[in-house]
mmCIF file of C-alpha atoms and ligand atoms in Angstrom:
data_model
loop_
_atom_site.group_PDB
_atom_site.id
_atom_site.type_symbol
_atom_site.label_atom_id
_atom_site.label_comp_id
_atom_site.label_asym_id
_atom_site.label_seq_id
_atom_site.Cartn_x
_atom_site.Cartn_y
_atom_site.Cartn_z
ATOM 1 C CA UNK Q 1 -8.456 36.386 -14.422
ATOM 2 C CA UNK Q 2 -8.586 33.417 -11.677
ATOM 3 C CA UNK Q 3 -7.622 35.298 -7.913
ATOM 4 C CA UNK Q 4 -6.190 31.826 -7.001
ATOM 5 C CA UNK Q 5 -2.195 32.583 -6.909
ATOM 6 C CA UNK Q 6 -0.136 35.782 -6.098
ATOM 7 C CA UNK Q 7 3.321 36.511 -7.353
ATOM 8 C CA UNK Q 8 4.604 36.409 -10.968
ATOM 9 C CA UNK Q 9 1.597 36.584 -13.299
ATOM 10 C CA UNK Q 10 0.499 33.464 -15.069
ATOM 11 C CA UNK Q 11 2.347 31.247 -17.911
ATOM 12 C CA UNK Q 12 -1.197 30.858 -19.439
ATOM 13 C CA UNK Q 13 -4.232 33.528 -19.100
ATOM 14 C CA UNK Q 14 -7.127 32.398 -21.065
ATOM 15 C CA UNK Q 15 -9.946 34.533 -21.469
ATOM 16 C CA UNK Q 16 -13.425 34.318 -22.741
ATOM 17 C CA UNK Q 17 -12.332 31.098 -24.982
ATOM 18 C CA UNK Q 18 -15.152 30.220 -27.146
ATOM 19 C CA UNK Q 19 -15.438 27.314 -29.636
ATOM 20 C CA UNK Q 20 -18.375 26.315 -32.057
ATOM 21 C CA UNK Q 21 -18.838 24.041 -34.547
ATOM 22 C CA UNK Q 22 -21.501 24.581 -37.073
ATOM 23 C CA UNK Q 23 -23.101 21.628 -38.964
ATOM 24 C CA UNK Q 24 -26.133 22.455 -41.096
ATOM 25 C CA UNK Q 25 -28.594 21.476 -37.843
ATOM 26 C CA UNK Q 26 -27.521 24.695 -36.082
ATOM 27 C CA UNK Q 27 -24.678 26.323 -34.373
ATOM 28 C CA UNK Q 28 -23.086 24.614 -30.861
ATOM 29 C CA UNK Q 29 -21.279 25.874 -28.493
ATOM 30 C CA UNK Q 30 -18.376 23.211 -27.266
ATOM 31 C CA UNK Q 31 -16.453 26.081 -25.313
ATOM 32 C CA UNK Q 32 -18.266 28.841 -23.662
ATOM 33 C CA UNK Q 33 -16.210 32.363 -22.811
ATOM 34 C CA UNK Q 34 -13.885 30.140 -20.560
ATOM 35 C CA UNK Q 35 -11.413 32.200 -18.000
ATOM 36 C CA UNK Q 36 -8.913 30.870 -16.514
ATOM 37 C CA UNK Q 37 -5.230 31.328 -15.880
ATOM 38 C CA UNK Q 38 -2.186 28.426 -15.576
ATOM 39 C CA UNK Q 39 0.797 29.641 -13.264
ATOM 40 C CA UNK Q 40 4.948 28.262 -13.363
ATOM 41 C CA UNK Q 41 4.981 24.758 -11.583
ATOM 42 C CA UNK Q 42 1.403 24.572 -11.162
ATOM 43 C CA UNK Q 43 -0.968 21.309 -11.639
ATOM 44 C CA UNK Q 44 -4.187 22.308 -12.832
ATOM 45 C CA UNK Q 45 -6.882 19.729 -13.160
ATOM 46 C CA UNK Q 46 -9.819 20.220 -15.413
ATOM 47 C CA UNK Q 47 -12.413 18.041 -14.222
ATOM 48 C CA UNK Q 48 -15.798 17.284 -15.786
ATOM 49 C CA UNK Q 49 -18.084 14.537 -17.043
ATOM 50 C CA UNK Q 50 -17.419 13.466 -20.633
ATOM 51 C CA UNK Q 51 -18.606 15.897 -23.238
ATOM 52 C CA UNK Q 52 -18.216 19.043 -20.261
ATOM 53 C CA UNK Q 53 -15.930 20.745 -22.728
ATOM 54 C CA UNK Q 54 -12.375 19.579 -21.082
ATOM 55 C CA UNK Q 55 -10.383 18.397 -23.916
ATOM 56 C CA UNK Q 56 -11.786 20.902 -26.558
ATOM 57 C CA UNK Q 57 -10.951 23.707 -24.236
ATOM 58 C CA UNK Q 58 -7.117 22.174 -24.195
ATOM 59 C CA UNK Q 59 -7.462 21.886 -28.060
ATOM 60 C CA UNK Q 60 -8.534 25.575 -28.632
ATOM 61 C CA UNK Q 61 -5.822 27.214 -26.356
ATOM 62 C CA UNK Q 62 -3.164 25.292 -28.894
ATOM 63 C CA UNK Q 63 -4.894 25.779 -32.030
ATOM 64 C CA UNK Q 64 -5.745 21.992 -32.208
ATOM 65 C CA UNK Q 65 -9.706 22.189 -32.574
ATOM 66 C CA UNK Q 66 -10.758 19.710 -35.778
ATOM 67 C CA UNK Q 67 -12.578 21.152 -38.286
ATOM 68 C CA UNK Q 68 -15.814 22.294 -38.954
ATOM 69 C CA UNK Q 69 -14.526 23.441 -35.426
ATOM 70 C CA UNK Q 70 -13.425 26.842 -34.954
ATOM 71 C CA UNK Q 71 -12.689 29.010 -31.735
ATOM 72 C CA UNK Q 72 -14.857 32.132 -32.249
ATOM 73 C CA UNK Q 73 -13.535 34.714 -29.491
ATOM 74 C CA UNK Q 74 -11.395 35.262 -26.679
ATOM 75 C CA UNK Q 75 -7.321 34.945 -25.602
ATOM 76 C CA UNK Q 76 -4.461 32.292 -24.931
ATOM 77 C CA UNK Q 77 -1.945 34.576 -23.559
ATOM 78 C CA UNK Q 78 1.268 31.953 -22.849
ATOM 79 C CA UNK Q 79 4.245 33.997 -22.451
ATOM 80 C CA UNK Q 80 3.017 36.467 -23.261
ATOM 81 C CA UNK Q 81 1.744 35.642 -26.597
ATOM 82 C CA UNK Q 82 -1.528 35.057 -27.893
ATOM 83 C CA UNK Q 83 -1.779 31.648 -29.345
ATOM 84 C CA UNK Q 84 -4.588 32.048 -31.176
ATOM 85 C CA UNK Q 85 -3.538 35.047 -32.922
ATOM 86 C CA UNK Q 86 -0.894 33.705 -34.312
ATOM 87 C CA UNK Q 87 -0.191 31.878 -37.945
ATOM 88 C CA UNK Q 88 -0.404 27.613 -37.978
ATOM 89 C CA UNK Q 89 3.441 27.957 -38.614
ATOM 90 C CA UNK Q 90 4.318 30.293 -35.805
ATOM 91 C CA UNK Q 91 2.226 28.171 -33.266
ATOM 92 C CA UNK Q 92 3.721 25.006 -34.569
ATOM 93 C CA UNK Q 93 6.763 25.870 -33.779
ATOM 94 C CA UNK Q 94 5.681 27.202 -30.032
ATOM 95 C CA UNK Q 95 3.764 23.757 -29.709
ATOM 96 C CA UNK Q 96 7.208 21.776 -30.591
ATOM 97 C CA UNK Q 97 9.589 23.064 -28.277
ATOM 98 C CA UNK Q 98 7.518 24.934 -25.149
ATOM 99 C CA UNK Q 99 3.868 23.447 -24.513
ATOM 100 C CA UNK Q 100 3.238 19.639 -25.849
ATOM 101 C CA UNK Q 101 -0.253 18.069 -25.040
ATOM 102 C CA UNK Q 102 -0.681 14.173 -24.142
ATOM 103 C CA UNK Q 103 -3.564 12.443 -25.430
ATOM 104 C CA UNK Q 104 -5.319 9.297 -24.228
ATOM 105 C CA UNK Q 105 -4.900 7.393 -27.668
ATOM 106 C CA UNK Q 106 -1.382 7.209 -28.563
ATOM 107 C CA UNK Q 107 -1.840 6.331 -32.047
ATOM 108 C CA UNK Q 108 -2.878 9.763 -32.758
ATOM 109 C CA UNK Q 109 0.280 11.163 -32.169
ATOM 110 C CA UNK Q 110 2.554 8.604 -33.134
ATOM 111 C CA UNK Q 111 3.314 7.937 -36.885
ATOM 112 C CA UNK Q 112 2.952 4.081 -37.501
ATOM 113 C CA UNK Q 113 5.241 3.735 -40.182
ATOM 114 C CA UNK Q 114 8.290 5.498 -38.357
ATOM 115 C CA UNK Q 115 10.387 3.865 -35.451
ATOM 116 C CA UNK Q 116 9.785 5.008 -32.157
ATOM 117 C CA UNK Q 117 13.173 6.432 -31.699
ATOM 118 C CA UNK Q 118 13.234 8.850 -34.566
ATOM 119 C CA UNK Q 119 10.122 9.907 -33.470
ATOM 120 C CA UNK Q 120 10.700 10.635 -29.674
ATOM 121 C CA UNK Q 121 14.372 11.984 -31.147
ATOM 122 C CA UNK Q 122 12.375 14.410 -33.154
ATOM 123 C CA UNK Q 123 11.557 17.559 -31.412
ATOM 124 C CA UNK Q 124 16.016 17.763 -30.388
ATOM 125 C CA UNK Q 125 16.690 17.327 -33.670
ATOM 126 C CA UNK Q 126 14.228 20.078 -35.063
ATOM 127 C CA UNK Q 127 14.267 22.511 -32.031
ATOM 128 C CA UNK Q 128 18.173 22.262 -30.733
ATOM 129 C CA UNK Q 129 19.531 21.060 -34.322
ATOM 130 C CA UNK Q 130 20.982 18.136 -32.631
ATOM 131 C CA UNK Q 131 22.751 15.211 -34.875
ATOM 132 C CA UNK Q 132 20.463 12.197 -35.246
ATOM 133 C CA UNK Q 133 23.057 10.717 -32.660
ATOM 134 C CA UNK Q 134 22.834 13.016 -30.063
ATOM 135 C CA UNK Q 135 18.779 12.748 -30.708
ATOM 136 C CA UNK Q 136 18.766 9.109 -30.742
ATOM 137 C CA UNK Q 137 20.962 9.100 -27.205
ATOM 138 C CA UNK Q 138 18.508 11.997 -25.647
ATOM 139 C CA UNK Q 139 15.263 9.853 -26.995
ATOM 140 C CA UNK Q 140 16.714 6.670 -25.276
ATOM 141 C CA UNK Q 141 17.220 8.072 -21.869
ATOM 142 C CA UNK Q 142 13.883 9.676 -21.663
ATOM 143 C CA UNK Q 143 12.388 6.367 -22.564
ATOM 144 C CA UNK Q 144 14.184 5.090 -19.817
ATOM 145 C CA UNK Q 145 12.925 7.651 -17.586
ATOM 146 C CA UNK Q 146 9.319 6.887 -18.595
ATOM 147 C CA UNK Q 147 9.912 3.915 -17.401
ATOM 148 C CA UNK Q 148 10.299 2.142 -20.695
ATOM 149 C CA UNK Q 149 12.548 -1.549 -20.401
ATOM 150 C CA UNK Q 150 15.526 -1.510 -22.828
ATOM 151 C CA UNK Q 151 15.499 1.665 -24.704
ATOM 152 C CA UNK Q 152 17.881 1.167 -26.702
ATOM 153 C CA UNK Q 153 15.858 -1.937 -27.859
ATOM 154 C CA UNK Q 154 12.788 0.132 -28.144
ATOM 155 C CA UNK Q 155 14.413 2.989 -30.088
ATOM 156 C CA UNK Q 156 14.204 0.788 -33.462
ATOM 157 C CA UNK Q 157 10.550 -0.594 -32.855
ATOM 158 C CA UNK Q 158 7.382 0.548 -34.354
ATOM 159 C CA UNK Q 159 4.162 1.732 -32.793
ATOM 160 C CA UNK Q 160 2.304 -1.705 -33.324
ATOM 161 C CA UNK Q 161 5.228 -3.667 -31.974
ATOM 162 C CA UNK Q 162 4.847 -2.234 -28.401
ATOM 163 C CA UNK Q 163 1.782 -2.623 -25.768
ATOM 164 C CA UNK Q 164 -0.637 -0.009 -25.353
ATOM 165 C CA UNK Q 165 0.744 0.972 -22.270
ATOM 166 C CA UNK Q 166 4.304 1.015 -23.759
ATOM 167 C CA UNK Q 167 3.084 3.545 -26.299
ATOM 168 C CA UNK Q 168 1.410 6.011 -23.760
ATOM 169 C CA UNK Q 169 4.838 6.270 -22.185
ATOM 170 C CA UNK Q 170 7.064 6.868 -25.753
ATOM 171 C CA UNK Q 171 4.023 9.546 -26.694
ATOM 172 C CA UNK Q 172 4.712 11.140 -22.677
ATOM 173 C CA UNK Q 173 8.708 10.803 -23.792
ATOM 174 C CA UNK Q 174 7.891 12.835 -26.877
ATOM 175 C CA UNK Q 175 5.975 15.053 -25.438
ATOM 176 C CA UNK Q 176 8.869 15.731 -21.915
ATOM 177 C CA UNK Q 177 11.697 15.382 -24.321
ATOM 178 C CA UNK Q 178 12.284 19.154 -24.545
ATOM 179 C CA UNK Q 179 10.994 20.501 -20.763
ATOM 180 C CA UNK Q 180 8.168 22.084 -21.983
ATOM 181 C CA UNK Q 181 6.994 25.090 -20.246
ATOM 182 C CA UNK Q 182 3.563 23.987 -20.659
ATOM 183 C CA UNK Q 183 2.168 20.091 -20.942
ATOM 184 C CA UNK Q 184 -0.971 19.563 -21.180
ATOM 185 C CA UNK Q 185 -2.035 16.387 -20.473
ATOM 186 C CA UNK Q 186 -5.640 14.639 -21.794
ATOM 187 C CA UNK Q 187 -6.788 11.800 -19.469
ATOM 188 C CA UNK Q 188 -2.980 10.602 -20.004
ATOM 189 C CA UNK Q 189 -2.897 7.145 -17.754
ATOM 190 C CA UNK Q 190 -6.959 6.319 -18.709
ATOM 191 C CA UNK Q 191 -5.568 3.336 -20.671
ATOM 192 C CA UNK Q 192 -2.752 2.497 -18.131
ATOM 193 C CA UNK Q 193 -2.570 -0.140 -14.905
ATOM 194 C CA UNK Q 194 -2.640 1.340 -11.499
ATOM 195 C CA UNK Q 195 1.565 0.940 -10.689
ATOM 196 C CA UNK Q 196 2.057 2.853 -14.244
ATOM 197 C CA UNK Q 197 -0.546 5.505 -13.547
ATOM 198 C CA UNK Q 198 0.859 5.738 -10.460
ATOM 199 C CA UNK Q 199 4.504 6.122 -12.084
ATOM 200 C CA UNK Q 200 3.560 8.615 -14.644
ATOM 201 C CA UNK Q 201 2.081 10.860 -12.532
ATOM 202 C CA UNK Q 202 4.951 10.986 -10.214
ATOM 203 C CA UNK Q 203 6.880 11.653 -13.441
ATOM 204 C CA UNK Q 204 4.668 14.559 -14.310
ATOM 205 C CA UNK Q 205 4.732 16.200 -10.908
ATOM 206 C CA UNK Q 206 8.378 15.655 -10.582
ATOM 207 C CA UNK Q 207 8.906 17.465 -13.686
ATOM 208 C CA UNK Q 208 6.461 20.191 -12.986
ATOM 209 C CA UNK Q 209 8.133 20.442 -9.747
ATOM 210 C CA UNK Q 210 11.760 20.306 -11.032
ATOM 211 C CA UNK Q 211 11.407 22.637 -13.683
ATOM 212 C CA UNK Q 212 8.638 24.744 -12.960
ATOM 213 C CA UNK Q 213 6.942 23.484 -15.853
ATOM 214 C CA UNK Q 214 3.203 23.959 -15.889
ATOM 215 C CA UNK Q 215 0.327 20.681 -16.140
ATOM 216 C CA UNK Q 216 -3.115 20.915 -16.988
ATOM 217 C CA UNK Q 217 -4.229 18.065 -16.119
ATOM 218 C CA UNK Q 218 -7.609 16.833 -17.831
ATOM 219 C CA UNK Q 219 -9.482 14.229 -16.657
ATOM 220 C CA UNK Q 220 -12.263 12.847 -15.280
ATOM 221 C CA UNK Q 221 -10.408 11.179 -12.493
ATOM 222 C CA UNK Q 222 -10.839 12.831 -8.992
ATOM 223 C CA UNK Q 223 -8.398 10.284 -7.370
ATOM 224 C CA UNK Q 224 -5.950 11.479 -9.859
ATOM 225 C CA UNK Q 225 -7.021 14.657 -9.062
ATOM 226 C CA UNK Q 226 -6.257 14.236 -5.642
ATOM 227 C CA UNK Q 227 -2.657 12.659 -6.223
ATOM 228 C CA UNK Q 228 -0.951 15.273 -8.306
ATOM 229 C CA UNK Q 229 -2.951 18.746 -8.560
ATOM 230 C CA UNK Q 230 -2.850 21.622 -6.979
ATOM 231 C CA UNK Q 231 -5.796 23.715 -8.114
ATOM 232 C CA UNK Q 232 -8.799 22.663 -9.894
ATOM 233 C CA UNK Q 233 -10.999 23.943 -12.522
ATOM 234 C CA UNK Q 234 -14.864 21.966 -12.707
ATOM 235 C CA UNK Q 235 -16.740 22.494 -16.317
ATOM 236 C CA UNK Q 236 -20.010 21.801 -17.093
ATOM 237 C CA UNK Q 237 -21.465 21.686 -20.640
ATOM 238 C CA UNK Q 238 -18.905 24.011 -21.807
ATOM 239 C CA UNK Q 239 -18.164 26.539 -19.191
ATOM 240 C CA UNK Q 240 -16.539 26.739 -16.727
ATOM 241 C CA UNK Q 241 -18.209 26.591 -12.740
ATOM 242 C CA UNK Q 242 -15.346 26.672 -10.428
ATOM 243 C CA UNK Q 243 -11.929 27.033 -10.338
ATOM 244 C CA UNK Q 244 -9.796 26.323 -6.681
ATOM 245 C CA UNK Q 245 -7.096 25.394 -4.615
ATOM 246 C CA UNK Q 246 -7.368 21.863 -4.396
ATOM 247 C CA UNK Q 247 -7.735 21.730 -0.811
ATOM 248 C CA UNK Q 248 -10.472 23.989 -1.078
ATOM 249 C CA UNK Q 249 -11.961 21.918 -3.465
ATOM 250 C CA UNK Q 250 -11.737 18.104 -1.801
ATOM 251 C CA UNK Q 251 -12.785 20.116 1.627
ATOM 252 C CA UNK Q 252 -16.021 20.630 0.118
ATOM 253 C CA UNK Q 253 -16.683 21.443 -3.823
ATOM 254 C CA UNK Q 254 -18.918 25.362 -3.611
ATOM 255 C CA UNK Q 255 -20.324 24.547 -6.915
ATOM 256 C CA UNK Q 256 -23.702 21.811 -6.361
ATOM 257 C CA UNK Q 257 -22.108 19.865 -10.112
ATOM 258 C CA UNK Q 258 -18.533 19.394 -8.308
ATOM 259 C CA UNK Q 259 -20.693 18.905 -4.948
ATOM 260 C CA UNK Q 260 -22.650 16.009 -6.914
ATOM 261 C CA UNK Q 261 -18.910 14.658 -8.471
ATOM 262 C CA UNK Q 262 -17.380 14.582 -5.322
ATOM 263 C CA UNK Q 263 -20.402 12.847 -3.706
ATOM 264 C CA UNK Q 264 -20.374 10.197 -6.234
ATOM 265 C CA UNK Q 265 -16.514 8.827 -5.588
ATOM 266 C CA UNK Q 266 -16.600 5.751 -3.641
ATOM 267 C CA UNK Q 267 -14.963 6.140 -0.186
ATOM 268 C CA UNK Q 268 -14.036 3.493 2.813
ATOM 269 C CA UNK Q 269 -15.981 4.998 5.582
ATOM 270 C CA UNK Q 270 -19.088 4.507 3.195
ATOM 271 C CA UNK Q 271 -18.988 0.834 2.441
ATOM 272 C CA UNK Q 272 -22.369 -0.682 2.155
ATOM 273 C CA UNK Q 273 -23.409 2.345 1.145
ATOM 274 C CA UNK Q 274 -25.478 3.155 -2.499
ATOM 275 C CA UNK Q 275 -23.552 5.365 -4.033
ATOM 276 C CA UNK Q 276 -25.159 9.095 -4.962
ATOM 277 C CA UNK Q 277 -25.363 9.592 -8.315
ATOM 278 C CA UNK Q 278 -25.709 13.581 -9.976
ATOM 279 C CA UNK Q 279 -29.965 12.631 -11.541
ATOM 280 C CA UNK Q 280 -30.277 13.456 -15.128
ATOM 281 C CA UNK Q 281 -27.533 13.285 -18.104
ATOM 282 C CA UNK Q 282 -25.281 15.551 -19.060
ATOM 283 C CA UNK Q 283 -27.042 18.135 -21.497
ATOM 284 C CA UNK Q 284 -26.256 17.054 -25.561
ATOM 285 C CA UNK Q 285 -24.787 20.719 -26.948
ATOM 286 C CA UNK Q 286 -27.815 21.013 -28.865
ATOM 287 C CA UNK Q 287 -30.105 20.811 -26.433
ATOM 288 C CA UNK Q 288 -28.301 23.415 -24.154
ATOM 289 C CA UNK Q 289 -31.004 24.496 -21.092
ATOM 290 C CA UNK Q 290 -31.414 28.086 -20.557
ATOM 291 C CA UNK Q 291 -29.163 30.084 -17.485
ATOM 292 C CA UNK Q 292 -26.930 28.001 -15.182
ATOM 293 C CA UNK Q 293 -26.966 24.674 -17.765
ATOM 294 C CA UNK Q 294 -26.776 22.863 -14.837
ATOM 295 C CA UNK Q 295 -30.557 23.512 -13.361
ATOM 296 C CA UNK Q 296 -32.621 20.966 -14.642
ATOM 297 C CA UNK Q 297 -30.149 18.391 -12.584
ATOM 298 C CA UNK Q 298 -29.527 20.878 -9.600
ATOM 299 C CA UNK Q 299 -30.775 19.829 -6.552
ATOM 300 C CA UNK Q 300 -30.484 23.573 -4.922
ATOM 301 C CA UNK Q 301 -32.380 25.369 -8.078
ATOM 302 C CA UNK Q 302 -34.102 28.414 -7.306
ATOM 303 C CA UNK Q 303 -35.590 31.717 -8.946
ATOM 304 C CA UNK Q 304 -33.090 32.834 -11.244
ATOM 305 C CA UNK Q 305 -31.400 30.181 -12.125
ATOM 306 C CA UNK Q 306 -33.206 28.875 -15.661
ATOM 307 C CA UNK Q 307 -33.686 32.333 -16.752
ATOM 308 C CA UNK Q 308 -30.349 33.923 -15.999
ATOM 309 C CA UNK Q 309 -26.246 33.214 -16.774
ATOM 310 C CA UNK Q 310 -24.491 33.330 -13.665
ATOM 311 C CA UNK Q 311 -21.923 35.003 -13.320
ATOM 312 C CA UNK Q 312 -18.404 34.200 -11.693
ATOM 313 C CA UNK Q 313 -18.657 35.174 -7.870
ATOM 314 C CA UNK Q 314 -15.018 34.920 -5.809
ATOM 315 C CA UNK Q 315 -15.219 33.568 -2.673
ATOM 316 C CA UNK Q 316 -12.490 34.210 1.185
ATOM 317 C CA UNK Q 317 -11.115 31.190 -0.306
ATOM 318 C CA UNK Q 318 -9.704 31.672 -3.681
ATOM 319 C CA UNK Q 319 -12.021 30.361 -5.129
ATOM 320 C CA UNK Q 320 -14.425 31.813 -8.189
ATOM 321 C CA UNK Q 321 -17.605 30.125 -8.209
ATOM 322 C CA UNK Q 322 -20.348 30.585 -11.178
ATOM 323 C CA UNK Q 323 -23.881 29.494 -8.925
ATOM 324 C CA UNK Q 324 -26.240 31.931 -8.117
ATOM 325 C CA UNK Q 325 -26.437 30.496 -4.841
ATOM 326 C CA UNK Q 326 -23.388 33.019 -3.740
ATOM 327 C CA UNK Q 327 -24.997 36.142 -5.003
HETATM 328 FE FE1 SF4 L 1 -27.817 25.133 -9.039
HETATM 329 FE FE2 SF4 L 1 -28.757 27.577 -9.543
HETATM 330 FE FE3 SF4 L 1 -26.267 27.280 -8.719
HETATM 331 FE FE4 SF4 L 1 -26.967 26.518 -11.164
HETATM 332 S S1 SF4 L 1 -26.963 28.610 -10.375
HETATM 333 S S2 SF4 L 1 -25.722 25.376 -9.749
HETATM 334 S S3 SF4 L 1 -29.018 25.741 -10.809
HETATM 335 S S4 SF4 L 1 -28.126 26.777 -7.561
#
């Protein structure tokens, strides 16, 4: 369990979350016994390079992970609950109406050959039994407070009809419509201009602020990072390395992968500068190297770090740190 906030336990406590997939070439690990917990009103970014295991952790905690993907072990305890022990119908209905996930591409959650109002109107007509005209009325004012122009126009439109950008912010209306406890939210404003980014994450924190509702944030962002979260949790090839209070983290990441991240953002007082770049590629999941994954990049390798897993060591902090460095 993450040490990083007192007070009423967490919404979400996810432990030792593991998720393969096995084509005939061999077993691989996409999720490796990940711990972590998400508290009420908290913003929890999952940072990472691309292919660190961020979005397929999301997946497995909601019973999303595409097949010949399965999650092998561990717990997603959300209100108290275990999501993964439950049936596909029983965690449908706890995905409808109190967590919702955001994904970059919004034509995987929106149906192309229905409207976008019946859609967004969806979720109050299932979930509160609402008539299709109290639906349609609810649907049209959370467009609006996505920031959509003319709802009531865009109620009768389709999918392909609107911009990309206009679709990312019916998919985040679909997905706020019922104040979910629990949104979690996959690079959501990747495709989006920087005033709308901007705009949807204030929506996101206002909500989570509002109504206590809990964000894990996952991208690969830090300056997003940096807007809206207030903890973060750094993966690396499928497991989890840190997990802190954001201050904690921007002050100076423990772990040398979120060390190298934060190294590599651009900043003013640094212009003219070359940028530092983490050497070496992120390991392919078939390939994994022995111990800390992260040695054959790590610029602070020692002894036992190809031979041996390290395990998470808490820090004064908050923080939890897996580097054998604080042994
Ligand atoms: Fe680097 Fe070793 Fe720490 Fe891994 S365990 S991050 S290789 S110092």
């Amino acid at each position: 369990m993450s040490p990083r906030q007192a007070g009423p336990g967490p919404l979400l406590s996810v432990a030792g979350l593991t998720t393969v997939f096995e084509p005939p070439s061999g077993r691989l690990t996409a999720v490796d016994g990940v711990d972590l917990d998400v508290f009420r009103g908290q913003i929890l970014a999952v940072v990472g390079d691309s292919g660190c295991g961020k979005t397929m952790r999301s997946l497995s905690v909601l019973g999303l992970v595409p097949p010949p993907g399965r999650v092998v072990s561990g717990r997603a305890v959300f209100a108290g609950r275990d999501l993964l022990a439950l049936s596909e119908g029983e965690r449908r209905a706890v995905r409808g109406a109190r967590a919702s996930m955001i994904f970059q591409e919004p034509m995987t959650s929106l149906n192309p050959v229905l409207p976008i109002g019946e859609q967004v109107a969806e979720p109050v007509r299932v979930h509160r039994r609402a008539s299709k005209r109290e639906a349609l009325g609810a649907a049209a004012a959370m467009l609006a407070k996505v920031g959509l122009p003319d709802p009531a126009r865009v109620l009768s439109r389709y999918p392909h009809e609107l911009s990309g950008g206009q679709r990312q912010r019916a998919m985040i209306a679909m997905a706020l419509i019922l104040s979910p406890q629990l949104l979690i939210a996959d690079e959501p404003t990747t495709a989006l201009d920087v005033t709308v980014q901007r705009q949807i994450l204030d929506l996101v924190s206002g909500l989570s602020r509002d109504t206590g509702t809990a964000v894990v944030l996952v991208t690969h962002n830090l300056g997003v990072v940096a807007q809206v979260a207030n903890a973060v949790a750094v993966m690396y090839a499928g497991r989890l390395v840190e997990d802190a209070p954001v201050e904690a983290f921007f002050e100076g990441p423990a772990h040398p992968y979120g060390q190298g991240l934060l190294a590599s953002l651009p900043r003013l007082a640094d212009r003219g500068r070359r940028l530092s770049a983490i050497p070496g590629m992120v390991p392919s999941l078939s390939r994994l190297p022995s111990g800390c994954h992260f040695h054959p990049r790590c610029p602070r390798a020692f002894g036992p770090c190809a031979g041996e897993v390290p395990p998470f060591f808490p820090l004064p902090d908050g923080r939890r740190v897996r580097c054998w460095l604080y042994a």
